[in-house]
């Protein structure tokens, strides 16, 4: 009786029913096995049981599926028997099978492959006789029992020490024999292993190892289906957004043997270098081996190509003679096979138009391909392969752009360690990989000393328990930052990411003693001035100095970035507070500054004194006096910004944070401040008391400061306009945009706008010249989004401050969310961190609405985003759809945002 639905699809030289396009039904492995057969590549014959059978298994159980697919599976086996000229279960000359799982998306945590299925005590004798190789037969048998015992019968380690119960036995036998490698075991040893394995299974599971091949086969098939629903697989799917309903396919395939002696081998190959992207056929193989021996690291694998082999020898310090005699490449050892493999590789890469990761086995001088898929690769390799395939005419521009995952560009944007030097370095501690990049420098413990040392021409690593806003300058001159405390969103982590600076946070093993100026890890004490290296991408802390290599937009990376401009609609600006940051941003292709946080310059040099004087002032006159000191400094900063961004817009935000952020909170700091300013400590303490807020993020900040103290707004507006006129006079093209933060009502904006416009008019009158500038607002309170039309009648641009907008819309304090957000994410209440990727349904809807209302009230109004979301690829895609003009992100995320913007436009 044949069922109306087809569940089994053949693949072989004679009959292939599937193809690459059928990944949903056949899984990635099965679909590509079929495609290889269609391309005329030699593949052991077999069949794929579809993912739909797995779904039936999950829904209706094993007995039901057995009825559904029994006949088709029997037919499939019969076809393979015909093609291989052997019978399944024939004790004299058994057909052996592999059973391989394969879902749509590659999924660790699913069932492992079972090889040599069909062996039992009789068949192993037949196999030995037929192959005229007793050792091979018993090696295959012991491997089969090992794999089947583990994945189908569920024999797991009973303790941590045991690791793998079968390996424990193998080690015992090896020790008894006095040999090191599995390959050194003789036939009798292997026979002993088989006996011991079977006894172990009987003892632990309470059942005998199944001797009937059909029972073995069905056991394996159902185990694959079961494994789709094991906890590990479920968790993996949750984490990777893979629907639970997909199911996995099962591939049943004739075995070929790489363990038949010295003319047999098994290996993996890549059509291009997965690390660098170089167009070099490469890979590894092992003689007389089976399955994943090659990646298991038991023996040293040999390289596929001669060039690859020579490069390997250099790294492994193997001389040419030793290489050629002991580790020859496949190209040298089996030139014919190598040529066949090269042909298959070329055919597959041209066919799939992407880098291929392939598995193969050589049985007594004959090559069999076992798998091909688009290979995983580093960020650098993604870029190089995409650009080179474009040049080679293999793919078009859009495909090239889509081939690179924006986030992975991170790997190309920061300095990296010299690959050779880092191999020899010693890891002394680990922390959170808070901000990527590599850094090397001398240890300093204090931010001001970091500045001192750097002035003296040294390179430093700032090591702190944790950092605070007062450390900003020191952080910005350090090569990297290491903190003993704090998480991924600690001050150090967030600021470092913004600066594009390497940072490791929360390295708990690091004990910092500020008094002694030492850092202790275990028993080792490191002094100020000792050399230290950090890998912010892995969280590894190294002892000593490791040379680094700088990143830049050159070569293939530059070519890819240039291509983004051809397709993207969104402009990409940068959040930059200093001319240096602006320069970096411009080099990375930013077409403007979307957010210049004026207060970030307040800590520099003597400015903080003037700022504090203003804060301590008793009245407007006192404040004006202090502001007059700040004016030239701010003007100078803005001139620098306009110079770097010549011809491009620069959006300057008025003072935003609450004033208490500028006064030290600890007694020692306050004392120093009192001495420096010549005011009594009591006065400072009193002011700190007055400025104290229960919820500073909703306190006296943003335009509320300007409402209370219009003279601050006046000074800042004057600094911007004067700087603009000065730079214009020097021949620069200045596009200034003044931005009022945290507006919630039209009147707030009006009040601030009035001060700014009057100040500008006054400066124009004094100078006798005019200049165009834009006056706009941030939209970062939900109320502002709701009344965006009214605001747009007054404001010339909107910039969505999505950090605050998220905080206020969700009612989550960004500084406290770390306490509960992980629970929310684990329980799936939020799918992702709303501070990292925009909450599209809530916050995103407010953005969409405000843009729409803004456009209605003021057609052509300029709209942008300047929150952290501006550098998040998924958010960028959303903002593209919402019709914004630009996103603005930290300088080091500019290339990521550019690529994400291009991809959004292409996918549209
Ligand atoms: P994975 O999904 O982990 O890559 P595979 O199903 O590809 O698992 O199997 C792992 C390895 O087992 C393959 O690389 C290959 O070496 C070996 N293998 C699988 N099927 C066969 C077969 N029919 N003949 C010989 N070796 C096989
Ligand atoms: Mg594989
Ligand atoms: Mg804000």
PDB file of N, CA and C and ligand atoms in Angstrom, residues 29 44 97-101 112-115 253-258 266-268 290-292 359-361 370-371 373, ligand 1:
ATOM      1  N   UNK A  29      21.416  19.051   4.014  1.00  0.00           N
ATOM      2  CA  UNK A  29      22.328  17.987   3.596  1.00  0.00           C
ATOM      3  C   UNK A  29      21.711  17.160   2.471  1.00  0.00           C
ATOM      4  N   UNK A  44      27.895   8.380  -2.776  1.00  0.00           N
ATOM      5  CA  UNK A  44      27.323   7.067  -2.454  1.00  0.00           C
ATOM      6  C   UNK A  44      25.796   7.136  -2.534  1.00  0.00           C
ATOM      7  N   UNK A  97      25.274   0.964   5.923  1.00  0.00           N
ATOM      8  CA  UNK A  97      24.639   2.265   5.685  1.00  0.00           C
ATOM      9  C   UNK A  97      25.114   3.317   6.687  1.00  0.00           C
ATOM     10  N   UNK A  98      25.011   4.573   6.271  1.00  0.00           N
ATOM     11  CA  UNK A  98      25.144   5.649   7.255  1.00  0.00           C
ATOM     12  C   UNK A  98      23.775   6.284   7.414  1.00  0.00           C
ATOM     13  N   UNK A  99      23.483   6.741   8.627  1.00  0.00           N
ATOM     14  CA  UNK A  99      22.225   7.430   8.900  1.00  0.00           C
ATOM     15  C   UNK A  99      22.583   8.811   9.401  1.00  0.00           C
ATOM     16  N   UNK A 100      22.182   9.822   8.639  1.00  0.00           N
ATOM     17  CA  UNK A 100      22.642  11.194   8.891  1.00  0.00           C
ATOM     18  C   UNK A 100      21.449  12.128   9.015  1.00  0.00           C
ATOM     19  N   UNK A 101      21.418  12.907  10.086  1.00  0.00           N
ATOM     20  CA  UNK A 101      20.331  13.869  10.224  1.00  0.00           C
ATOM     21  C   UNK A 101      20.686  15.118   9.425  1.00  0.00           C
ATOM     22  N   UNK A 112      23.913  12.894  16.212  1.00  0.00           N
ATOM     23  CA  UNK A 112      25.121  12.675  15.436  1.00  0.00           C
ATOM     24  C   UNK A 112      24.891  11.582  14.409  1.00  0.00           C
ATOM     25  N   UNK A 113      25.752  11.579  13.443  1.00  0.00           N
ATOM     26  CA  UNK A 113      25.685  10.588  12.378  1.00  0.00           C
ATOM     27  C   UNK A 113      26.089   9.201  12.874  1.00  0.00           C
ATOM     28  N   UNK A 114      25.411   8.183  12.334  1.00  0.00           N
ATOM     29  CA  UNK A 114      25.802   6.807  12.651  1.00  0.00           C
ATOM     30  C   UNK A 114      26.396   6.172  11.396  1.00  0.00           C
ATOM     31  N   UNK A 115      27.568   5.622  11.556  1.00  0.00           N
ATOM     32  CA  UNK A 115      28.245   4.997  10.420  1.00  0.00           C
ATOM     33  C   UNK A 115      28.275   3.481  10.590  1.00  0.00           C
ATOM     34  N   UNK A 253      22.308   6.278   3.595  1.00  0.00           N
ATOM     35  CA  UNK A 253      23.224   6.267   2.462  1.00  0.00           C
ATOM     36  C   UNK A 253      24.199   5.108   2.559  1.00  0.00           C
ATOM     37  N   UNK A 254      24.568   4.573   1.405  1.00  0.00           N
ATOM     38  CA  UNK A 254      25.559   3.487   1.399  1.00  0.00           C
ATOM     39  C   UNK A 254      26.873   3.988   1.977  1.00  0.00           C
ATOM     40  N   UNK A 255      27.524   3.145   2.777  1.00  0.00           N
ATOM     41  CA  UNK A 255      28.820   3.520   3.335  1.00  0.00           C
ATOM     42  C   UNK A 255      29.919   3.395   2.293  1.00  0.00           C
ATOM     43  N   UNK A 256      30.837   4.314   2.338  1.00  0.00           N
ATOM     44  CA  UNK A 256      32.122   4.133   1.660  1.00  0.00           C
ATOM     45  C   UNK A 256      33.172   4.234   2.762  1.00  0.00           C
ATOM     46  N   UNK A 257      34.344   3.641   2.538  1.00  0.00           N
ATOM     47  CA  UNK A 257      35.265   3.458   3.664  1.00  0.00           C
ATOM     48  C   UNK A 257      36.613   4.146   3.468  1.00  0.00           C
ATOM     49  N   UNK A 258      36.853   5.073   4.330  1.00  0.00           N
ATOM     50  CA  UNK A 258      38.153   5.759   4.313  1.00  0.00           C
ATOM     51  C   UNK A 258      39.147   5.065   5.216  1.00  0.00           C
ATOM     52  N   UNK A 266      39.860  10.180   4.597  1.00  0.00           N
ATOM     53  CA  UNK A 266      38.655  10.997   4.692  1.00  0.00           C
ATOM     54  C   UNK A 266      39.059  12.423   5.030  1.00  0.00           C
ATOM     55  N   UNK A 267      38.260  13.394   4.552  1.00  0.00           N
ATOM     56  CA  UNK A 267      38.679  14.780   4.774  1.00  0.00           C
ATOM     57  C   UNK A 267      37.604  15.818   4.549  1.00  0.00           C
ATOM     58  N   UNK A 268      37.977  17.045   4.797  1.00  0.00           N
ATOM     59  CA  UNK A 268      37.111  18.198   4.551  1.00  0.00           C
ATOM     60  C   UNK A 268      37.869  19.193   3.688  1.00  0.00           C
ATOM     61  N   UNK A 290      38.018   7.453   9.397  1.00  0.00           N
ATOM     62  CA  UNK A 290      36.603   7.464   9.080  1.00  0.00           C
ATOM     63  C   UNK A 290      35.900   8.596   9.809  1.00  0.00           C
ATOM     64  N   UNK A 291      34.806   9.045   9.217  1.00  0.00           N
ATOM     65  CA  UNK A 291      33.953  10.032   9.881  1.00  0.00           C
ATOM     66  C   UNK A 291      34.699  11.295  10.239  1.00  0.00           C
ATOM     67  N   UNK A 292      34.548  11.698  11.482  1.00  0.00           N
ATOM     68  CA  UNK A 292      35.094  12.985  11.860  1.00  0.00           C
ATOM     69  C   UNK A 292      36.447  12.886  12.563  1.00  0.00           C
ATOM     70  N   UNK A 359      32.749  17.655   2.308  1.00  0.00           N
ATOM     71  CA  UNK A 359      33.290  16.486   2.994  1.00  0.00           C
ATOM     72  C   UNK A 359      33.445  15.375   1.966  1.00  0.00           C
ATOM     73  N   UNK A 360      34.520  14.609   2.089  1.00  0.00           N
ATOM     74  CA  UNK A 360      34.757  13.560   1.099  1.00  0.00           C
ATOM     75  C   UNK A 360      35.438  12.365   1.745  1.00  0.00           C
ATOM     76  N   UNK A 361      35.376  11.264   1.056  1.00  0.00           N
ATOM     77  CA  UNK A 361      36.077  10.058   1.495  1.00  0.00           C
ATOM     78  C   UNK A 361      36.728   9.408   0.285  1.00  0.00           C
ATOM     79  N   UNK A 370      30.680  13.511  -0.002  1.00  0.00           N
ATOM     80  CA  UNK A 370      29.671  13.174   1.012  1.00  0.00           C
ATOM     81  C   UNK A 370      28.824  14.362   1.441  1.00  0.00           C
ATOM     82  N   UNK A 371      29.276  15.549   1.166  1.00  0.00           N
ATOM     83  CA  UNK A 371      28.492  16.722   1.588  1.00  0.00           C
ATOM     84  C   UNK A 371      29.054  17.975   0.950  1.00  0.00           C
ATOM     85  N   UNK A 373      28.159  22.421   1.312  1.00  0.00           N
ATOM     86  CA  UNK A 373      27.265  23.482   1.791  1.00  0.00           C
ATOM     87  C   UNK A 373      28.019  24.799   1.686  1.00  0.00           C
TER      88      UNK A 373
HETATM   89  P1  LIG B   1      27.566  16.378  10.239  1.00  0.00           P
HETATM   90  O1  LIG B   1      26.196  16.905  10.075  1.00  0.00           O
HETATM   91  O2  LIG B   1      28.072  16.415  11.655  1.00  0.00           O
HETATM   92  O3  LIG B   1      28.530  16.949   9.266  1.00  0.00           O
HETATM   93  P2  LIG B   1      27.520  14.051   8.588  1.00  0.00           P
HETATM   94  O4  LIG B   1      26.225  13.411   8.347  1.00  0.00           O
HETATM   95  O5  LIG B   1      28.042  14.909   7.504  1.00  0.00           O
HETATM   96  O6  LIG B   1      27.469  14.816   9.967  1.00  0.00           O
HETATM   97  O7  LIG B   1      28.559  12.911   8.912  1.00  0.00           O
HETATM   98  C1  LIG B   1      29.800  13.161   9.478  1.00  0.00           C
HETATM   99  C2  LIG B   1      30.866  12.399   8.760  1.00  0.00           C
HETATM  100  O8  LIG B   1      30.542  11.043   8.667  1.00  0.00           O
HETATM  101  C3  LIG B   1      31.059  12.817   7.326  1.00  0.00           C
HETATM  102  O9  LIG B   1      31.893  13.920   7.209  1.00  0.00           O
HETATM  103  C4  LIG B   1      31.721  11.604   6.751  1.00  0.00           C
HETATM  104  O10 LIG B   1      33.105  11.647   6.988  1.00  0.00           O
HETATM  105  C5  LIG B   1      31.086  10.483   7.506  1.00  0.00           C
HETATM  106  N1  LIG B   1      30.047   9.861   6.679  1.00  0.00           N
HETATM  107  C6  LIG B   1      28.745  10.178   6.615  1.00  0.00           C
HETATM  108  N2  LIG B   1      28.113   9.409   5.726  1.00  0.00           N
HETATM  109  C7  LIG B   1      29.057   8.580   5.223  1.00  0.00           C
HETATM  110  C8  LIG B   1      29.045   7.546   4.240  1.00  0.00           C
HETATM  111  N3  LIG B   1      27.933   7.226   3.591  1.00  0.00           N
HETATM  112  N4  LIG B   1      30.189   6.924   3.973  1.00  0.00           N
HETATM  113  C9  LIG B   1      31.326   7.284   4.620  1.00  0.00           C
HETATM  114  N5  LIG B   1      31.413   8.232   5.534  1.00  0.00           N
HETATM  115  C10 LIG B   1      30.289   8.867   5.844  1.00  0.00           C
END
